[in-house]
PDB file of C-alpha atoms in Angstrom:
ATOM      1  CA  MET A   1      22.647   7.879 -24.372  1.00 41.00           C
ATOM      2  CA  THR A   2      20.649   5.637 -26.708  1.00 44.00           C
ATOM      3  CA  ALA A   3      20.363   2.046 -25.549  1.00 44.00           C
ATOM      4  CA  THR A   4      22.060  -0.518 -27.766  1.00 43.00           C
ATOM      5  CA  PRO A   5      19.917  -3.361 -29.111  1.00 45.00           C
ATOM      6  CA  ARG A   6      21.651  -5.731 -26.688  1.00 44.00           C
ATOM      7  CA  PHE A   7      20.231  -3.897 -23.662  1.00 39.00           C
ATOM      8  CA  ALA A   8      17.054  -2.480 -25.171  1.00 42.00           C
ATOM      9  CA  GLY A   9      14.911  -5.267 -23.734  1.00 44.00           C
ATOM     10  CA  LEU A  10      16.153  -4.586 -20.232  1.00 48.00           C
ATOM     11  CA  LEU A  11      14.844  -1.034 -20.484  1.00 61.00           C
ATOM     12  CA  ASP A  12      11.476  -1.984 -22.004  1.00 77.00           C
ATOM     13  CA  PRO A  13       8.831  -1.906 -19.245  1.00 81.00           C
ATOM     14  CA  GLN A  14       6.725  -4.446 -21.156  1.00 87.00           C
ATOM     15  CA  VAL A  15       9.557  -6.963 -20.948  1.00 90.00           C
ATOM     16  CA  VAL A  16       9.973  -6.344 -17.216  1.00 90.00           C
ATOM     17  CA  LEU A  17       6.229  -6.601 -16.613  1.00 92.00           C
ATOM     18  CA  ARG A  18       6.032  -9.873 -18.523  1.00 93.00           C
ATOM     19  CA  ARG A  19       8.807 -11.231 -16.321  1.00 93.00           C
ATOM     20  CA  HIS A  20       6.847 -10.155 -13.240  1.00 93.00           C
ATOM     21  CA  VAL A  21       3.753 -11.917 -14.618  1.00 95.00           C
ATOM     22  CA  GLU A  22       5.713 -15.154 -15.016  1.00 95.00           C
ATOM     23  CA  ASP A  23       7.241 -14.929 -11.531  1.00 95.00           C
ATOM     24  CA  LEU A  24       3.960 -14.057  -9.819  1.00 95.00           C
ATOM     25  CA  SER A  25       2.022 -16.710 -11.753  1.00 96.00           C
ATOM     26  CA  ALA A  26       4.419 -19.320 -10.373  1.00 96.00           C
ATOM     27  CA  ARG A  27       4.283 -17.843  -6.872  1.00 95.00           C
ATOM     28  CA  PHE A  28       0.462 -17.799  -6.727  1.00 95.00           C
ATOM     29  CA  ALA A  29      -0.135 -21.008  -8.699  1.00 95.00           C
ATOM     30  CA  GLY A  30      -3.181 -22.829  -7.373  1.00 94.00           C
ATOM     31  CA  MET A  31      -4.404 -19.689  -5.611  1.00 95.00           C
ATOM     32  CA  VAL A  32      -4.951 -17.189  -8.434  1.00 94.00           C
ATOM     33  CA  SER A  33      -5.240 -17.924 -12.150  1.00 95.00           C
ATOM     34  CA  ALA A  34      -2.468 -16.863 -14.533  1.00 95.00           C
ATOM     35  CA  GLU A  35      -4.987 -14.685 -16.382  1.00 96.00           C
ATOM     36  CA  THR A  36      -5.833 -12.835 -13.169  1.00 96.00           C
ATOM     37  CA  VAL A  37      -2.144 -12.331 -12.400  1.00 96.00           C
ATOM     38  CA  GLU A  38      -1.534 -10.855 -15.857  1.00 96.00           C
ATOM     39  CA  ARG A  39      -4.536  -8.552 -15.600  1.00 95.00           C
ATOM     40  CA  MET A  40      -3.578  -7.381 -12.143  1.00 94.00           C
ATOM     41  CA  VAL A  41       0.048  -6.652 -13.077  1.00 95.00           C
ATOM     42  CA  PHE A  42      -0.825  -4.511 -16.080  1.00 94.00           C
ATOM     43  CA  GLU A  43      -3.784  -2.913 -14.292  1.00 93.00           C
ATOM     44  CA  SER A  44      -1.488  -1.992 -11.383  1.00 93.00           C
ATOM     45  CA  TYR A  45       1.084  -0.555 -13.793  1.00 92.00           C
ATOM     46  CA  ALA A  46      -1.548   1.663 -15.407  1.00 91.00           C
ATOM     47  CA  ALA A  47      -2.951   2.776 -12.042  1.00 88.00           C
ATOM     48  CA  LEU A  48       0.443   3.750 -10.617  1.00 89.00           C
ATOM     49  CA  GLY A  49       1.478   5.358 -13.892  1.00 86.00           C
ATOM     50  CA  ARG A  50      -1.341   7.876 -13.698  1.00 83.00           C
ATOM     51  CA  THR A  51       0.310   9.686 -10.768  1.00 76.00           C
ATOM     52  CA  ALA A  52       3.995   8.755 -11.083  1.00 67.00           C
ATOM     53  CA  LEU A  53       6.194  11.728 -11.953  1.00 67.00           C
ATOM     54  CA  VAL A  54       9.236   9.519 -12.537  1.00 60.00           C
ATOM     55  CA  LYS A  55       8.692   6.320 -14.510  1.00 71.00           C
ATOM     56  CA  THR A  56      12.141   4.756 -13.960  1.00 71.00           C
ATOM     57  CA  HIS A  57      11.153   2.600 -10.988  1.00 81.00           C
ATOM     58  CA  LEU A  58       7.531   2.112 -12.009  1.00 87.00           C
ATOM     59  CA  PRO A  59       7.893  -1.578 -13.051  1.00 89.00           C
ATOM     60  CA  VAL A  60       9.484  -2.428  -9.690  1.00 88.00           C
ATOM     61  CA  LEU A  61       6.757  -0.586  -7.764  1.00 90.00           C
ATOM     62  CA  THR A  62       4.199  -2.326  -9.953  1.00 92.00           C
ATOM     63  CA  CYS A  63       5.550  -5.725  -8.907  1.00 92.00           C
ATOM     64  CA  ARG A  64       5.314  -4.799  -5.224  1.00 92.00           C
ATOM     65  CA  PHE A  65       1.809  -3.372  -5.626  1.00 92.00           C
ATOM     66  CA  ALA A  66       0.595  -6.350  -7.664  1.00 94.00           C
ATOM     67  CA  THR A  67       2.110  -8.777  -5.145  1.00 95.00           C
ATOM     68  CA  GLU A  68       0.246  -7.028  -2.333  1.00 93.00           C
ATOM     69  CA  ARG A  69      -3.014  -7.121  -4.282  1.00 94.00           C
ATOM     70  CA  LEU A  70      -2.622 -10.784  -5.252  1.00 95.00           C
ATOM     71  CA  THR A  71      -1.857 -11.701  -1.655  1.00 94.00           C
ATOM     72  CA  ALA A  72      -4.986  -9.855  -0.542  1.00 92.00           C
ATOM     73  CA  LEU A  73      -7.058 -11.551  -3.237  1.00 94.00           C
ATOM     74  CA  ALA A  74      -5.808 -15.006  -2.247  1.00 94.00           C
ATOM     75  CA  GLN A  75      -6.552 -14.235   1.406  1.00 91.00           C
ATOM     76  CA  ALA A  76     -10.042 -12.974   0.616  1.00 89.00           C
ATOM     77  CA  LYS A  77     -10.739 -16.194  -1.333  1.00 89.00           C
ATOM     78  CA  GLY A  78      -9.470 -18.319   1.551  1.00 90.00           C
ATOM     79  CA  ALA A  79      -6.694 -19.739  -0.621  1.00 92.00           C
ATOM     80  CA  LEU A  80      -3.976 -18.184   1.537  1.00 92.00           C
ATOM     81  CA  ALA A  81      -4.062 -18.210   5.325  1.00 90.00           C
ATOM     82  CA  LYS A  82      -3.635 -14.957   7.234  1.00 89.00           C
ATOM     83  CA  GLU A  83      -0.656 -15.008   9.587  1.00 87.00           C
ATOM     84  CA  ALA A  84      -1.854 -11.921  11.506  1.00 92.00           C
ATOM     85  CA  PRO A  85      -4.858  -9.572  11.703  1.00 94.00           C
ATOM     86  CA  GLU A  86      -5.119  -7.394   8.596  1.00 94.00           C
ATOM     87  CA  VAL A  87      -5.606  -3.634   9.003  1.00 96.00           C
ATOM     88  CA  LEU A  88      -6.176  -1.247   6.103  1.00 95.00           C
ATOM     89  CA  PHE A  89      -5.790   2.536   6.425  1.00 95.00           C
ATOM     90  CA  VAL A  90      -7.405   4.713   3.775  1.00 93.00           C
ATOM     91  CA  CYS A  91      -7.087   8.451   3.201  1.00 92.00           C
ATOM     92  CA  VAL A  92      -7.524  10.562   0.095  1.00 90.00           C
ATOM     93  CA  GLN A  93      -3.925  10.796  -1.138  1.00 92.00           C
ATOM     94  CA  ASN A  94      -2.273   7.945   0.819  1.00 93.00           C
ATOM     95  CA  ALA A  95       0.576  10.374   1.414  1.00 93.00           C
ATOM     96  CA  GLY A  96       0.081  11.548   4.999  1.00 94.00           C
ATOM     97  CA  ARG A  97      -2.369  10.250   7.600  1.00 94.00           C
ATOM     98  CA  SER A  98      -2.661   6.691   6.314  1.00 95.00           C
ATOM     99  CA  GLN A  99       1.113   6.438   5.875  1.00 95.00           C
ATOM    100  CA  LEU A 100       1.669   7.679   9.443  1.00 95.00           C
ATOM    101  CA  ALA A 101      -0.779   5.141  10.825  1.00 96.00           C
ATOM    102  CA  ALA A 102       0.546   2.242   8.748  1.00 96.00           C
ATOM    103  CA  ALA A 103       4.159   2.906   9.732  1.00 96.00           C
ATOM    104  CA  MET A 104       3.205   3.093  13.408  1.00 96.00           C
ATOM    105  CA  VAL A 105       1.215  -0.146  13.321  1.00 96.00           C
ATOM    106  CA  GLU A 106       4.088  -1.942  11.632  1.00 94.00           C
ATOM    107  CA  HIS A 107       6.630  -0.558  14.100  1.00 94.00           C
ATOM    108  CA  LEU A 108       4.651  -0.877  17.328  1.00 95.00           C
ATOM    109  CA  SER A 109       3.095  -4.282  16.626  1.00 94.00           C
ATOM    110  CA  GLU A 110       6.483  -5.785  15.677  1.00 91.00           C
ATOM    111  CA  GLY A 111       4.837  -7.903  13.007  1.00 86.00           C
ATOM    112  CA  ARG A 112       1.880  -9.088  15.074  1.00 93.00           C
ATOM    113  CA  VAL A 113      -0.450  -7.101  12.812  1.00 95.00           C
ATOM    114  CA  HIS A 114      -0.163  -6.863   9.025  1.00 94.00           C
ATOM    115  CA  VAL A 115      -0.990  -3.432   7.698  1.00 95.00           C
ATOM    116  CA  ARG A 116      -1.791  -1.958   4.303  1.00 94.00           C
ATOM    117  CA  SER A 117      -2.628   1.579   3.214  1.00 94.00           C
ATOM    118  CA  ALA A 118      -4.237   3.098   0.140  1.00 93.00           C
ATOM    119  CA  GLY A 119      -5.779   6.291  -1.192  1.00 92.00           C
ATOM    120  CA  SER A 120      -8.952   7.147  -3.045  1.00 86.00           C
ATOM    121  CA  MET A 121      -6.935   9.723  -5.048  1.00 88.00           C
ATOM    122  CA  PRO A 122      -3.259   8.800  -4.451  1.00 91.00           C
ATOM    123  CA  ALA A 123      -0.534  11.422  -4.655  1.00 91.00           C
ATOM    124  CA  ASP A 124       2.743  10.956  -6.530  1.00 87.00           C
ATOM    125  CA  GLN A 125       4.829  10.557  -3.355  1.00 90.00           C
ATOM    126  CA  VAL A 126       4.640  10.313   0.428  1.00 93.00           C
ATOM    127  CA  ASP A 127       4.707  13.729   2.144  1.00 95.00           C
ATOM    128  CA  PRO A 128       8.412  14.443   2.904  1.00 95.00           C
ATOM    129  CA  VAL A 129       7.572  16.095   6.237  1.00 96.00           C
ATOM    130  CA  VAL A 130       5.642  12.983   7.282  1.00 96.00           C
ATOM    131  CA  LEU A 131       8.720  10.888   6.515  1.00 95.00           C
ATOM    132  CA  GLU A 132      10.898  13.285   8.547  1.00 95.00           C
ATOM    133  CA  VAL A 133       8.558  13.085  11.549  1.00 95.00           C
ATOM    134  CA  LEU A 134       8.453   9.288  11.365  1.00 95.00           C
ATOM    135  CA  GLU A 135      12.244   9.102  11.158  1.00 94.00           C
ATOM    136  CA  ALA A 136      12.570  11.409  14.173  1.00 94.00           C
ATOM    137  CA  ARG A 137      10.391   8.909  16.040  1.00 92.00           C
ATOM    138  CA  GLY A 138      12.685   6.044  15.087  1.00 91.00           C
ATOM    139  CA  MET A 139      10.428   4.745  12.323  1.00 89.00           C
ATOM    140  CA  THR A 140      12.482   4.928   9.158  1.00 79.00           C
ATOM    141  CA  VAL A 141      10.308   4.324   6.097  1.00 83.00           C
ATOM    142  CA  THR A 142      12.220   3.534   2.928  1.00 78.00           C
ATOM    143  CA  ASP A 143       9.777   1.649   0.722  1.00 82.00           C
ATOM    144  CA  ALA A 144       6.420   3.392   1.206  1.00 87.00           C
ATOM    145  CA  PHE A 145       4.628   4.837  -1.810  1.00 90.00           C
ATOM    146  CA  PRO A 146       1.048   6.030  -2.428  1.00 92.00           C
ATOM    147  CA  LYS A 147      -1.211   3.317  -3.836  1.00 93.00           C
ATOM    148  CA  PRO A 148      -4.751   3.478  -5.208  1.00 92.00           C
ATOM    149  CA  LEU A 149      -7.548   1.902  -3.203  1.00 91.00           C
ATOM    150  CA  THR A 150      -8.549  -1.435  -4.727  1.00 91.00           C
ATOM    151  CA  ASP A 151     -11.391  -3.804  -3.952  1.00 90.00           C
ATOM    152  CA  ASP A 152      -9.087  -6.758  -3.189  1.00 92.00           C
ATOM    153  CA  VAL A 153      -7.261  -5.115  -0.275  1.00 92.00           C
ATOM    154  CA  VAL A 154     -10.573  -4.045   1.266  1.00 92.00           C
ATOM    155  CA  GLN A 155     -11.939  -7.583   1.038  1.00 91.00           C
ATOM    156  CA  ALA A 156      -8.799  -9.009   2.709  1.00 92.00           C
ATOM    157  CA  ALA A 157      -8.856  -6.560   5.632  1.00 93.00           C
ATOM    158  CA  ASP A 158     -10.263  -7.397   9.051  1.00 94.00           C
ATOM    159  CA  VAL A 159     -10.333  -3.742  10.108  1.00 95.00           C
ATOM    160  CA  VAL A 160     -10.752  -0.854   7.648  1.00 94.00           C
ATOM    161  CA  ILE A 161      -9.954   2.599   9.000  1.00 95.00           C
ATOM    162  CA  THR A 162     -10.818   5.645   6.918  1.00 92.00           C
ATOM    163  CA  MET A 163      -9.039   8.924   7.579  1.00 90.00           C
ATOM    164  CA  GLY A 164     -10.773  11.446   5.386  1.00 76.00           C
ATOM    165  CA  CYS A 165     -11.904   9.484   2.336  1.00 66.00           C
ATOM    166  CA  GLY A 166     -15.603   9.620   3.215  1.00 62.00           C
ATOM    167  CA  ASP A 167     -17.728   7.210   1.215  1.00 56.00           C
ATOM    168  CA  ALA A 168     -14.962   6.298  -1.253  1.00 64.00           C
ATOM    169  CA  CYS A 169     -14.260   3.039   0.590  1.00 69.00           C
ATOM    170  CA  PRO A 170     -16.487   0.067  -0.338  1.00 70.00           C
ATOM    171  CA  VAL A 171     -18.320  -1.598   2.537  1.00 74.00           C
ATOM    172  CA  TYR A 172     -18.456  -5.375   2.980  1.00 76.00           C
ATOM    173  CA  PRO A 173     -20.319  -7.300   5.684  1.00 77.00           C
ATOM    174  CA  GLY A 174     -18.345  -8.959   8.448  1.00 78.00           C
ATOM    175  CA  LYS A 175     -15.637  -6.323   8.633  1.00 86.00           C
ATOM    176  CA  ARG A 176     -14.984  -3.711  11.248  1.00 91.00           C
ATOM    177  CA  TYR A 177     -15.051  -0.141   9.939  1.00 91.00           C
ATOM    178  CA  LEU A 178     -13.690   2.838  11.834  1.00 93.00           C
ATOM    179  CA  ASP A 179     -13.331   6.484  10.896  1.00 92.00           C
ATOM    180  CA  TRP A 180     -10.544   8.463  12.551  1.00 94.00           C
ATOM    181  CA  ASN A 181     -11.077  12.207  12.416  1.00 92.00           C
ATOM    182  CA  VAL A 182      -7.407  13.161  12.097  1.00 92.00           C
ATOM    183  CA  ALA A 183      -6.073  16.482  10.792  1.00 93.00           C
ATOM    184  CA  ASP A 184      -4.482  16.468   7.339  1.00 93.00           C
ATOM    185  CA  PRO A 185      -0.673  16.993   7.492  1.00 94.00           C
ATOM    186  CA  ALA A 186      -0.472  18.195   3.873  1.00 91.00           C
ATOM    187  CA  GLY A 187       1.333  21.547   3.713  1.00 92.00           C
ATOM    188  CA  GLN A 188       1.800  21.684   7.491  1.00 94.00           C
ATOM    189  CA  PRO A 189       5.116  22.559   9.209  1.00 95.00           C
ATOM    190  CA  PRO A 190       7.006  19.845  11.125  1.00 95.00           C
ATOM    191  CA  ALA A 191       5.633  20.919  14.529  1.00 96.00           C
ATOM    192  CA  ALA A 192       2.046  20.568  13.326  1.00 96.00           C
ATOM    193  CA  VAL A 193       2.783  17.215  11.680  1.00 96.00           C
ATOM    194  CA  GLU A 194       4.377  16.013  14.911  1.00 97.00           C
ATOM    195  CA  ALA A 195       1.180  16.893  16.774  1.00 97.00           C
ATOM    196  CA  ILE A 196      -0.829  14.953  14.196  1.00 96.00           C
ATOM    197  CA  ALA A 197       1.583  12.023  14.565  1.00 96.00           C
ATOM    198  CA  ALA A 198       1.059  12.061  18.344  1.00 97.00           C
ATOM    199  CA  ASP A 199      -2.710  11.921  17.799  1.00 96.00           C
ATOM    200  CA  VAL A 200      -2.348   9.025  15.357  1.00 96.00           C
ATOM    201  CA  GLU A 201       0.005   7.142  17.681  1.00 96.00           C
ATOM    202  CA  GLY A 202      -2.499   7.310  20.537  1.00 97.00           C
ATOM    203  CA  ARG A 203      -5.197   5.882  18.296  1.00 97.00           C
ATOM    204  CA  VAL A 204      -2.860   3.192  16.943  1.00 97.00           C
ATOM    205  CA  ARG A 205      -1.866   2.078  20.449  1.00 97.00           C
ATOM    206  CA  GLY A 206      -5.541   1.798  21.362  1.00 97.00           C
ATOM    207  CA  LEU A 207      -6.237  -0.263  18.235  1.00 97.00           C
ATOM    208  CA  LEU A 208      -3.310  -2.603  18.901  1.00 96.00           C
ATOM    209  CA  ALA A 209      -4.504  -3.108  22.468  1.00 96.00           C
ATOM    210  CA  GLU A 210      -7.941  -4.093  21.167  1.00 94.00           C
ATOM    211  CA  LEU A 211      -6.323  -6.522  18.714  1.00 93.00           C
ATOM    212  CA  GLY A 212      -4.128  -7.999  21.441  1.00 89.00           C
ATOM    213  CA  ALA A 213      -1.003  -6.854  19.663  1.00 77.00           C
TER     214      ALA A 213
END
């Protein structure tokens, strides 16, 4: 069905993105310039659009991604206080290992640690088997999506944990870097992914103990 002129604007991603720019500019006023907000929103839209198979929800995902990046940028600049330690998990596609680890940190820390995840070459969706394994463990994930690795989230992190991305993650002084040698769940059956999840959970529990969370 062709949209009528009355509703055409509602379906135009540019209109939606402009609205996000206005909202986020007000939200981050005094912390990030309006020009930076605009650049980050449209840059995030382009980055997510390169791998998205379905564009319908792309503007909404863009707002969430841009909000996360702007928060990280404000934290890195010292304009926004951190309410909890910041942990960043990075793997190649941000669809398996890093999503497992991020979901476990969020669940097991009960908010005492803030976690982000990203990928050096993000996939179009989170691995469905990974989501099934997490749900079987009582960790229902409804809003996770693969995101590209950006400089701002690395700068905001206190601990950066790579899980197969090699040298793709930029290194900054004063941060703790770890590399977890975890098997890739891509294409693996549920039993194998469950074994990987058990490995990740053990590492996550050790990390949370070190962070006092």
